[in-house]
Coordinates of N, CA, C and O in Angstrom, one line a residue:
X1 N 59.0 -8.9 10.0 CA 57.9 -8.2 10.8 C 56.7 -8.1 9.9 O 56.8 -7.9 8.7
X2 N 55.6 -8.2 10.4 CA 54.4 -8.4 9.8 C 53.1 -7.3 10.2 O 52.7 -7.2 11.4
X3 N 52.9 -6.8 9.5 CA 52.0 -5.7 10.0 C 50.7 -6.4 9.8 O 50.4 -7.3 8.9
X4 N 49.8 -5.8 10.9 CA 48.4 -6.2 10.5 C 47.5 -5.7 9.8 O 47.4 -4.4 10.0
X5 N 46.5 -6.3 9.0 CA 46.2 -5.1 7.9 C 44.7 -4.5 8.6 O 44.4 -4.5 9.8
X6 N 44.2 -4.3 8.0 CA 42.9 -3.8 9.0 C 41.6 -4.6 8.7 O 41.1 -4.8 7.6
X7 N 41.2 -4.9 9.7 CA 40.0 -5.6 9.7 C 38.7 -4.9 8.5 O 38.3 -3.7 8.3
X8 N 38.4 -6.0 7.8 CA 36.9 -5.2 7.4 C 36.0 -5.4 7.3 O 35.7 -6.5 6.8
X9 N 35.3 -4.5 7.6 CA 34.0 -5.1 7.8 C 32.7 -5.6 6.2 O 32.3 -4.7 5.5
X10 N 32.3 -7.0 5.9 CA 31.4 -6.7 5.3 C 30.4 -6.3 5.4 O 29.7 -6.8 6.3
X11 N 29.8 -5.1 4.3 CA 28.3 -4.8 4.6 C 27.6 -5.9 4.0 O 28.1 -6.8 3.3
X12 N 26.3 -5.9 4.4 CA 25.3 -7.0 4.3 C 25.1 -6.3 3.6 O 25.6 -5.2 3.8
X13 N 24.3 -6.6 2.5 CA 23.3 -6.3 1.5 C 21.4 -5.7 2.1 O 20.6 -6.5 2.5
X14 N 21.5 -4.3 1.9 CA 20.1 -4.1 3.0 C 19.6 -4.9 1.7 O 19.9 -5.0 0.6
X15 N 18.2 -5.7 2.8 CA 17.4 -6.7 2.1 C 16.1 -5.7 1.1 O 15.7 -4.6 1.6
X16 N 15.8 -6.1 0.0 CA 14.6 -5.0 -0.7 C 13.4 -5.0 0.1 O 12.9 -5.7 0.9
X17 N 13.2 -3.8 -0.7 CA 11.6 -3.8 0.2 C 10.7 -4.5 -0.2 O 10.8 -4.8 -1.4
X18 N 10.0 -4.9 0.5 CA 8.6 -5.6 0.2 C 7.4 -4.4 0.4 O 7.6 -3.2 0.9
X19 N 5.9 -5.1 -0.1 CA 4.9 -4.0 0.1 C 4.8 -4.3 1.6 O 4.8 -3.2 2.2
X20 N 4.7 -5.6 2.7 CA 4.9 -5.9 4.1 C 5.8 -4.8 4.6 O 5.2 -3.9 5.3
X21 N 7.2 -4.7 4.3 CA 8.0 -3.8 4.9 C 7.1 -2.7 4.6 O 6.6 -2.3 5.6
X22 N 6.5 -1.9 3.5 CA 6.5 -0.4 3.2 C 5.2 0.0 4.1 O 5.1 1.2 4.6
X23 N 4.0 -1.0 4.4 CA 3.0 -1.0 5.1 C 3.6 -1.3 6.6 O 2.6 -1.0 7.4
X24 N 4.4 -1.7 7.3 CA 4.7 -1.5 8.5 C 4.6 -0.5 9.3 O 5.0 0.5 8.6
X25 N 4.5 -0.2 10.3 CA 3.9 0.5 11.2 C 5.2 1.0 12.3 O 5.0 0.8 13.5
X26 N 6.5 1.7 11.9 CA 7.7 1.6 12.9 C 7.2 2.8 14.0 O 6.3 3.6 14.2
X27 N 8.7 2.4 14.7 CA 8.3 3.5 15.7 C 8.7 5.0 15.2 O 8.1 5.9 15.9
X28 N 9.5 5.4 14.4 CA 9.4 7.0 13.8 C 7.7 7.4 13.5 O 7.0 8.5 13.5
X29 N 7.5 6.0 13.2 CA 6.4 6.9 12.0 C 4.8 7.2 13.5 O 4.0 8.2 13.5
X30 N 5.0 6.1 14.3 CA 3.6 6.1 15.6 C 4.7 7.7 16.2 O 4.1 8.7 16.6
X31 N 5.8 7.7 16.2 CA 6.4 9.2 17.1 C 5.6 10.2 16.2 O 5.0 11.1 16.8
X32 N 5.6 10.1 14.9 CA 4.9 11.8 14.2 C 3.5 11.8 14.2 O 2.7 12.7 14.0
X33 N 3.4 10.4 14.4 CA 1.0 10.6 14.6 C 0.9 10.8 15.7 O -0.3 11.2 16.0
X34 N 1.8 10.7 16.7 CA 1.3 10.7 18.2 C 1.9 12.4 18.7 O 1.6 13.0 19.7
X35 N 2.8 12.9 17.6 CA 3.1 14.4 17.5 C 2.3 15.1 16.9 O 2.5 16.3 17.0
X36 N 1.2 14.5 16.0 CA -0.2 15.3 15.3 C 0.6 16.1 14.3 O -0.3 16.9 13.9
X37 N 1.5 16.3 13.6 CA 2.1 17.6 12.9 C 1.5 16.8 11.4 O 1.3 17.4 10.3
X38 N 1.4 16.0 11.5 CA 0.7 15.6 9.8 C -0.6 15.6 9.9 O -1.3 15.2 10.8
X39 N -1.2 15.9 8.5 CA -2.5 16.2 8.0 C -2.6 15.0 6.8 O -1.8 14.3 6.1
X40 N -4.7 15.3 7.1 CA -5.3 14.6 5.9 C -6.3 15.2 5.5 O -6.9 15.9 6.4
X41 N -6.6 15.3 4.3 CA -7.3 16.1 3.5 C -8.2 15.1 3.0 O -8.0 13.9 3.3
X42 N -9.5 15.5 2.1 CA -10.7 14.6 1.4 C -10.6 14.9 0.2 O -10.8 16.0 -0.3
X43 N -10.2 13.8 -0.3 CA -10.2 14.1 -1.6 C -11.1 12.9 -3.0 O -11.0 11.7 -3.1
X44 N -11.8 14.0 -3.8 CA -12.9 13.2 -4.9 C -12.4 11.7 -5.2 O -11.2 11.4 -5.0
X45 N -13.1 11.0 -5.7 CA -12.7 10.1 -6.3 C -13.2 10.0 -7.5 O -14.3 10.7 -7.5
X46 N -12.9 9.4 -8.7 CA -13.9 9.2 -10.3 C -13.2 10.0 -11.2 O -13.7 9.9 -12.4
X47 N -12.3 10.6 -11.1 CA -12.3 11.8 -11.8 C -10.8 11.0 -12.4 O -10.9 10.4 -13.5
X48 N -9.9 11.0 -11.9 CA -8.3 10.9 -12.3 C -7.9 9.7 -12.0 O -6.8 9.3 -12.5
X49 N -9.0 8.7 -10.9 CA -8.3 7.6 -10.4 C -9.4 7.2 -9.7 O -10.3 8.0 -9.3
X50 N -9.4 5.8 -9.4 CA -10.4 5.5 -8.1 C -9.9 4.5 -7.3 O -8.7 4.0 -7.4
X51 N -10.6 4.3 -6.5 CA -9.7 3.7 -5.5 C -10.2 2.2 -5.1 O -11.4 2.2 -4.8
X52 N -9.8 1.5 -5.1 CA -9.8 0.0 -4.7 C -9.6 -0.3 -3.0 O -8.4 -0.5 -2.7
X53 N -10.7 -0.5 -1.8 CA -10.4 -1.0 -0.7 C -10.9 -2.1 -0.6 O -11.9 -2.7 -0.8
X54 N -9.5 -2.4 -0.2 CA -9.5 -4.1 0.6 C -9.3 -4.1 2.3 O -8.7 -3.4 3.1
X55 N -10.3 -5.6 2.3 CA -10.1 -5.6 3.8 C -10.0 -7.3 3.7 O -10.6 -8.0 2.9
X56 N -9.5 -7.6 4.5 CA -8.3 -6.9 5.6 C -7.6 -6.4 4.6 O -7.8 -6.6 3.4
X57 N -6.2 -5.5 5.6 CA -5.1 -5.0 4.9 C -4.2 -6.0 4.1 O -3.8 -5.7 2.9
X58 N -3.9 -6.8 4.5 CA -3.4 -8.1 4.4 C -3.6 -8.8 2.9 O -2.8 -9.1 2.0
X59 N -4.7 -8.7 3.0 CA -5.2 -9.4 1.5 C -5.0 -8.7 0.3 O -4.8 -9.4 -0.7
X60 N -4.9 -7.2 0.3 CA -4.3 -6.0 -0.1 C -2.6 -6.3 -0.4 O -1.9 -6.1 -1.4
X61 N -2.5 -6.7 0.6 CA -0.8 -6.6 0.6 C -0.1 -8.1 -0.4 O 0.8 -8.0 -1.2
X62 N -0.8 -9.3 -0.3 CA -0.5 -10.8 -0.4 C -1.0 -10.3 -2.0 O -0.4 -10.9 -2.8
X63 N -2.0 -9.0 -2.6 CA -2.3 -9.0 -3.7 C -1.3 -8.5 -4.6 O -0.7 -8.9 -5.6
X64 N -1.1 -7.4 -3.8 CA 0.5 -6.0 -4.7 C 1.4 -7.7 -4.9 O 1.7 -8.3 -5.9
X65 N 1.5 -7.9 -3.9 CA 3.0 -8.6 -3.8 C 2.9 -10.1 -5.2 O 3.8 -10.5 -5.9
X66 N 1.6 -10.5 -5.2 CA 1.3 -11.4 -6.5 C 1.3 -10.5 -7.6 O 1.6 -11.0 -8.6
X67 N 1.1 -9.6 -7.6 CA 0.9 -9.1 -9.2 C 2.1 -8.6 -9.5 O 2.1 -8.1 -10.7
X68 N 3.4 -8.5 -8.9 CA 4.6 -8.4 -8.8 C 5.2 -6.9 -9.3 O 6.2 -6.7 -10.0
X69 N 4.2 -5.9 -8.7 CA 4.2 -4.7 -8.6 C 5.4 -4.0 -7.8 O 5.3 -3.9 -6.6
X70 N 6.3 -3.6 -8.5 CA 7.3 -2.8 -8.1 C 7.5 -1.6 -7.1 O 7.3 -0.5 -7.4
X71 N 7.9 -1.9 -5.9 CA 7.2 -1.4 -5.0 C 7.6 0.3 -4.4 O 7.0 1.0 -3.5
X72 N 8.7 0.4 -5.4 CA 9.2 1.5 -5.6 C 9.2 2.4 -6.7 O 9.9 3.5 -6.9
X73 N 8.2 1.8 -7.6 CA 7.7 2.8 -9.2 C 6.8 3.5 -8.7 O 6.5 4.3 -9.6
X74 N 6.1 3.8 -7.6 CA 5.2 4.7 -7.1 C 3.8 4.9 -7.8 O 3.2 5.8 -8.4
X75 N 3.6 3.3 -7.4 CA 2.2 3.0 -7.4 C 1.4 3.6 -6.4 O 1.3 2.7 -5.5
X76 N 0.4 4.8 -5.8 CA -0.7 5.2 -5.2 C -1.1 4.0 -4.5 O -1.9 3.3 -5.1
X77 N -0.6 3.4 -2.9 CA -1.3 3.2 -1.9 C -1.2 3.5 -0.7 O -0.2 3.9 -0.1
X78 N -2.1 3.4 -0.4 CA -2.7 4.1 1.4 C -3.1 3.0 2.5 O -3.3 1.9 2.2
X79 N -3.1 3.3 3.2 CA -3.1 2.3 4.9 C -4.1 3.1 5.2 O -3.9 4.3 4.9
X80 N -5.3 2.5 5.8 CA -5.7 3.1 7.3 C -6.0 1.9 8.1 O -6.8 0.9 8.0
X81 N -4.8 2.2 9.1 CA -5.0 1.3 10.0 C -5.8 1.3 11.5 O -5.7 0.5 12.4
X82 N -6.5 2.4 11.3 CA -7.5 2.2 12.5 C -8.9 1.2 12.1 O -9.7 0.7 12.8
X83 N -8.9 1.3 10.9 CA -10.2 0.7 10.2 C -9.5 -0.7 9.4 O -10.4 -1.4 8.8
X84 N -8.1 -1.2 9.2 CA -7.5 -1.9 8.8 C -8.0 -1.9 7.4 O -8.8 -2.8 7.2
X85 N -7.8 -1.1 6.4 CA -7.8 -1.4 5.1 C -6.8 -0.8 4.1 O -6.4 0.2 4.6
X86 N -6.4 -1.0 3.1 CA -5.7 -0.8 2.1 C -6.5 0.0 0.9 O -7.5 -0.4 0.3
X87 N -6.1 0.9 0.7 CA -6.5 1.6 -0.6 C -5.6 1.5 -1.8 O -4.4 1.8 -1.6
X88 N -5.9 1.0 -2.9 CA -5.5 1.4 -3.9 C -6.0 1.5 -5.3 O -6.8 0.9 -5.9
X89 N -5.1 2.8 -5.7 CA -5.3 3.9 -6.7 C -5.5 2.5 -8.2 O -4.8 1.5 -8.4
X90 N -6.4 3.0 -8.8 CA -7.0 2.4 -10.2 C -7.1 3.6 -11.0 O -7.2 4.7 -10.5
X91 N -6.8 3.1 -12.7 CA -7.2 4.2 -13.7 C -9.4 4.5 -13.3 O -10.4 3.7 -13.4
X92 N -9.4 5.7 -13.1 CA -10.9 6.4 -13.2 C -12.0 5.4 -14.4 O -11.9 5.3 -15.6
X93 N -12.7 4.8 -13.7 CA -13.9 4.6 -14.1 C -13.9 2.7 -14.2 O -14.8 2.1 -14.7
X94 N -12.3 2.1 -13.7 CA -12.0 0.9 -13.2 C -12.2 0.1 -11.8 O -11.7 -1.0 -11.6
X95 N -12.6 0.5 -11.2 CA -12.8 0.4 -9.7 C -13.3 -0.8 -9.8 O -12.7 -1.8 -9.8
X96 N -15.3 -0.6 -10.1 CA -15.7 -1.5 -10.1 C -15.4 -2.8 -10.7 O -16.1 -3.8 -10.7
X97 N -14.5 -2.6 -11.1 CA -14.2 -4.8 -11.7 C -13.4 -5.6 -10.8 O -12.9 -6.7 -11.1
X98 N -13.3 -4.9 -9.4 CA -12.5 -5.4 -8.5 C -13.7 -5.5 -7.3 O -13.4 -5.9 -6.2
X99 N -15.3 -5.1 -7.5 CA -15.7 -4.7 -6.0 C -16.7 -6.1 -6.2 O -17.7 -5.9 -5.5
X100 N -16.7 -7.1 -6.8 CA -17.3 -8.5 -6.4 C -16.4 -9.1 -5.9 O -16.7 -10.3 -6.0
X101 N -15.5 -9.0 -5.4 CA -14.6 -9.7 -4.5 C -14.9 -9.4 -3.3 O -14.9 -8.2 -3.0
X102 N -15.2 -10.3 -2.7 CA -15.5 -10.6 -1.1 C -14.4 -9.5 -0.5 O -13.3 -9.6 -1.1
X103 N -14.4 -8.7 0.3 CA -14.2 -7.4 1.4 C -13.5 -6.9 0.5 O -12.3 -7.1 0.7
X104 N -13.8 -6.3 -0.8 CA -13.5 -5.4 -1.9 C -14.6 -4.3 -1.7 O -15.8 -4.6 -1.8
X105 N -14.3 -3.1 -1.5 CA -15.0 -2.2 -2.5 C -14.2 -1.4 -3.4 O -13.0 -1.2 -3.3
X106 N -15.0 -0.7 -4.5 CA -14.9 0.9 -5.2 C -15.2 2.1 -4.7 O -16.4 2.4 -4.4
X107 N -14.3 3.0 -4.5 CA -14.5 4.2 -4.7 C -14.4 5.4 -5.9 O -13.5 6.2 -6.0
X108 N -15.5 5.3 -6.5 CA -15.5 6.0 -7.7 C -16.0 7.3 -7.6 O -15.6 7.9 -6.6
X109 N -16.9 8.0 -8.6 CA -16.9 9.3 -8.8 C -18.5 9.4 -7.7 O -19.5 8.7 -7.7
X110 N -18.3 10.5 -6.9 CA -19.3 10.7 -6.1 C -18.6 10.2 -4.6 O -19.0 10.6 -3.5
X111 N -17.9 9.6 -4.8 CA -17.2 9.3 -3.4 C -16.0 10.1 -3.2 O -15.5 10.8 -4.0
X112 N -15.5 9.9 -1.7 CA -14.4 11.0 -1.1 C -13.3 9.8 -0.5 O -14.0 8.9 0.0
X113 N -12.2 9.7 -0.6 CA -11.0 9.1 0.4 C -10.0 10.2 1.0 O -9.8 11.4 0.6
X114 N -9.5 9.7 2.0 CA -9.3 10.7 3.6 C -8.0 10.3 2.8 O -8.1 9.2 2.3
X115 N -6.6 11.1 2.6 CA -5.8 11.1 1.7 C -4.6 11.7 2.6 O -4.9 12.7 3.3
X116 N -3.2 11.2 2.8 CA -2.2 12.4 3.7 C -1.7 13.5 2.8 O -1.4 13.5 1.6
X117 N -1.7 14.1 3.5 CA -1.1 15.5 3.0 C 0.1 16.2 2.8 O 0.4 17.3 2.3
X118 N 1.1 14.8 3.8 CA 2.9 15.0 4.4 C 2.9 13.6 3.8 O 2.2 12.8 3.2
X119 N 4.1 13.8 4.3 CA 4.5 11.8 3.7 C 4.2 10.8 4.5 O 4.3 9.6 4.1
X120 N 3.9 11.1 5.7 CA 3.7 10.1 6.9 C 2.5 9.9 6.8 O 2.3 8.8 6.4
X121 N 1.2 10.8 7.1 CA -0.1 10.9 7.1 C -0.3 10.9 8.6 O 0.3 11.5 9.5
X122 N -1.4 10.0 8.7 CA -1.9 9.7 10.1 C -2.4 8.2 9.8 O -2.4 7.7 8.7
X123 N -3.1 7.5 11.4 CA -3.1 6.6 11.5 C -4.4 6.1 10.4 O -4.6 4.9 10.1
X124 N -4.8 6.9 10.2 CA -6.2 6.7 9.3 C -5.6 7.1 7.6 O -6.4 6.7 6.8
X125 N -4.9 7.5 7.2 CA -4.1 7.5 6.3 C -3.1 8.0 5.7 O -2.8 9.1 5.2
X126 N -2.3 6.7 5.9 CA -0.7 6.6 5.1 C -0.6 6.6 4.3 O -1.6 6.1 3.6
X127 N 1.0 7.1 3.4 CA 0.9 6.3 2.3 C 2.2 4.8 2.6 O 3.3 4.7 3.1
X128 N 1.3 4.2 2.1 CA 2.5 3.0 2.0 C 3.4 3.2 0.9 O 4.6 3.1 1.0
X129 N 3.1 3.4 -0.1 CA 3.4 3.6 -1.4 C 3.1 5.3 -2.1 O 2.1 5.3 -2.8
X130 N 3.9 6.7 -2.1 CA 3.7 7.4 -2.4 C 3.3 7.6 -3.9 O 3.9 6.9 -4.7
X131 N 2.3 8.4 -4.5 CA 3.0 8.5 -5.9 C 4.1 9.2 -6.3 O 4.9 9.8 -5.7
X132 N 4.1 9.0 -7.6 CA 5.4 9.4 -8.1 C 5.0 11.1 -8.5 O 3.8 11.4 -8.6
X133 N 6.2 12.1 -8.5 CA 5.6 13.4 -9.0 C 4.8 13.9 -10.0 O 4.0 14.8 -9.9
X134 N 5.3 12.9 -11.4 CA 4.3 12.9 -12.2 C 3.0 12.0 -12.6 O 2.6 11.1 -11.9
X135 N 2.4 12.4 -13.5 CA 1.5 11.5 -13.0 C 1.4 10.3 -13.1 O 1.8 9.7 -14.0
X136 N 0.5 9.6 -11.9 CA 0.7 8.6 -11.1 C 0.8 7.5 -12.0 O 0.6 7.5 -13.2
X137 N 1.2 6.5 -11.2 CA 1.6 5.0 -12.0 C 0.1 4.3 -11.5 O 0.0 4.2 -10.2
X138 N -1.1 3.8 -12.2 CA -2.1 3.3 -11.4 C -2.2 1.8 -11.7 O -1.9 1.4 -12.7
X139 N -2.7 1.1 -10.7 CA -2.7 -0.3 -10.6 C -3.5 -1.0 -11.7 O -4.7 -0.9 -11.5
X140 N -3.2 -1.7 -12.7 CA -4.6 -2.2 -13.7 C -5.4 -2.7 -12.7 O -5.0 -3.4 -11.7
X141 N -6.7 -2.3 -12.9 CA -7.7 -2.9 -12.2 C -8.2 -4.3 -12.0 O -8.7 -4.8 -11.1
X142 N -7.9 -4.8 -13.4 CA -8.3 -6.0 -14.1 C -7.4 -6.9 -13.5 O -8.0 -7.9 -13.0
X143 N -6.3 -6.8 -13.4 CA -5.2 -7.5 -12.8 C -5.4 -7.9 -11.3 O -5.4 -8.9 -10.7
X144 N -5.7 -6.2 -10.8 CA -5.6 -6.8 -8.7 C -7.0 -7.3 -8.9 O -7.2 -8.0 -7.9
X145 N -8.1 -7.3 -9.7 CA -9.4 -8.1 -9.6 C -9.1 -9.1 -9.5 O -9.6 -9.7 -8.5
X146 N -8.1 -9.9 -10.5 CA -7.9 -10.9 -10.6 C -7.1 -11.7 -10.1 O -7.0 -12.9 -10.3
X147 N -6.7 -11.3 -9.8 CA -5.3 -11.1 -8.2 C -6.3 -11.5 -6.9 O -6.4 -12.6 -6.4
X148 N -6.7 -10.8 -6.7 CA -7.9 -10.7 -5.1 C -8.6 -12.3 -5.2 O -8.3 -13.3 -4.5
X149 N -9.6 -12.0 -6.6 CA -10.6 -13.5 -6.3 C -9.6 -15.0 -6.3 O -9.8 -16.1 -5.9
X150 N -8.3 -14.2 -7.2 CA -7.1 -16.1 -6.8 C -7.5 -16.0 -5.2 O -8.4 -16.6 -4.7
X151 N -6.8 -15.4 -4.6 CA -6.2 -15.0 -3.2 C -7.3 -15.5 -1.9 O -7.0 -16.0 -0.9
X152 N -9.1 -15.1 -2.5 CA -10.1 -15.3 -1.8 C -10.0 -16.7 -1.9 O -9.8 -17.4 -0.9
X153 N -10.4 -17.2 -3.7 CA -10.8 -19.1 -3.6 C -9.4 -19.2 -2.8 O -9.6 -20.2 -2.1
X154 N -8.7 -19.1 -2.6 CA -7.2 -20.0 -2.5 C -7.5 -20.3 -0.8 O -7.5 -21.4 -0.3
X155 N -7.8 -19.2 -0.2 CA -7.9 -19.2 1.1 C -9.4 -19.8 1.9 O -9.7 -20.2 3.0
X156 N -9.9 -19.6 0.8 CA -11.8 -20.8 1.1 C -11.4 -21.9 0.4 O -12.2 -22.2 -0.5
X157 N -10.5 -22.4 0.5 CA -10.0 -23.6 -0.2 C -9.3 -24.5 0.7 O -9.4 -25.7 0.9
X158 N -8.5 -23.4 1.3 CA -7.4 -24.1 3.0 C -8.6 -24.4 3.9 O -8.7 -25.4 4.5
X159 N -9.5 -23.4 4.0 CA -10.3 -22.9 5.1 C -11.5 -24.6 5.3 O -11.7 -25.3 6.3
X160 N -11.9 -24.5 3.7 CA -12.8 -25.5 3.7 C -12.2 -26.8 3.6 O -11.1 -27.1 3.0
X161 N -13.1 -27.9 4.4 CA -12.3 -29.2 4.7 C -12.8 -30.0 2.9 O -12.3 -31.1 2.6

């Protein structure tokens, strides 16, 4: 007589995150902005960090994901996706070597970014990327500069015949 043993199941391997997955938009997260319970606050820029926006979001994302930034060391980035852009956190007084890239700007000292205040934020700003509790891990500037302008020629490259 032969007993049967028990079936089992393999787990798949959950696939890692990408900065695409962490910037997605699920449905938990449209349930808690459409529940209002999360806040955003204004906060300086220049002082501790500055901030790097890209537009589209996209270009933002194709950039983390080249510079092969780890997407769970809690690198400082933000979504707003009503205005579709990407913010991301630079060491203070680095901004600008990234804002001659075509839908690049700096936000440095004298400027404000709309920041969440929970972990969700709102639709105008998430974090995709929280920081870490200490302090923050920030993006070299020099690098997503140089990151962005590959990403621009590359794409006025396909674009143009």
């Amino acid at each position: 007589m032969t007993t049967a043993s028990p079936t089992r199941r393999l787990r798949r391997p959950k696939p890692a995150p990408t900065w695409y997955s962490l910037a997605r938009v699920t449905g938990p997260r449209q349930a808690l902005w459409v529940r209002g319970t999360d806040h955003t606050r204004w906060v300086k820029c220049g002082a501790d960090w500055d901030a790097v926006a890209i537009t589209p979001l996209a270009l933002g994302l194709d950039a983390l994901a080249g510079l092969g930034l780890g997407v769970r060391s809690g690198y400082p980035v933000l979504a707003d996706r009503v205005r579709g852009i990407l913010y991301v956190l630079v060491p203070a007084g680095d901004g600008a070597m990234a804002a001659a890239v075509p839908g690049v700007r700096a936000l440095t000292r004298g400027d404000e970014l709309l920041m969440p205040c929970t972990d969700d934020g709102t639709p105008s700003a998430h974090w995709v990327s929280p920081p870490r509790a200490a302090a923050p891990l920030l993006v070299p500037a020099d690098r997503l500069a140089e990151q962005l302008q590959d990403l621009v020629a590359d794409r006025r490259r396909v674009v143009t015949p």
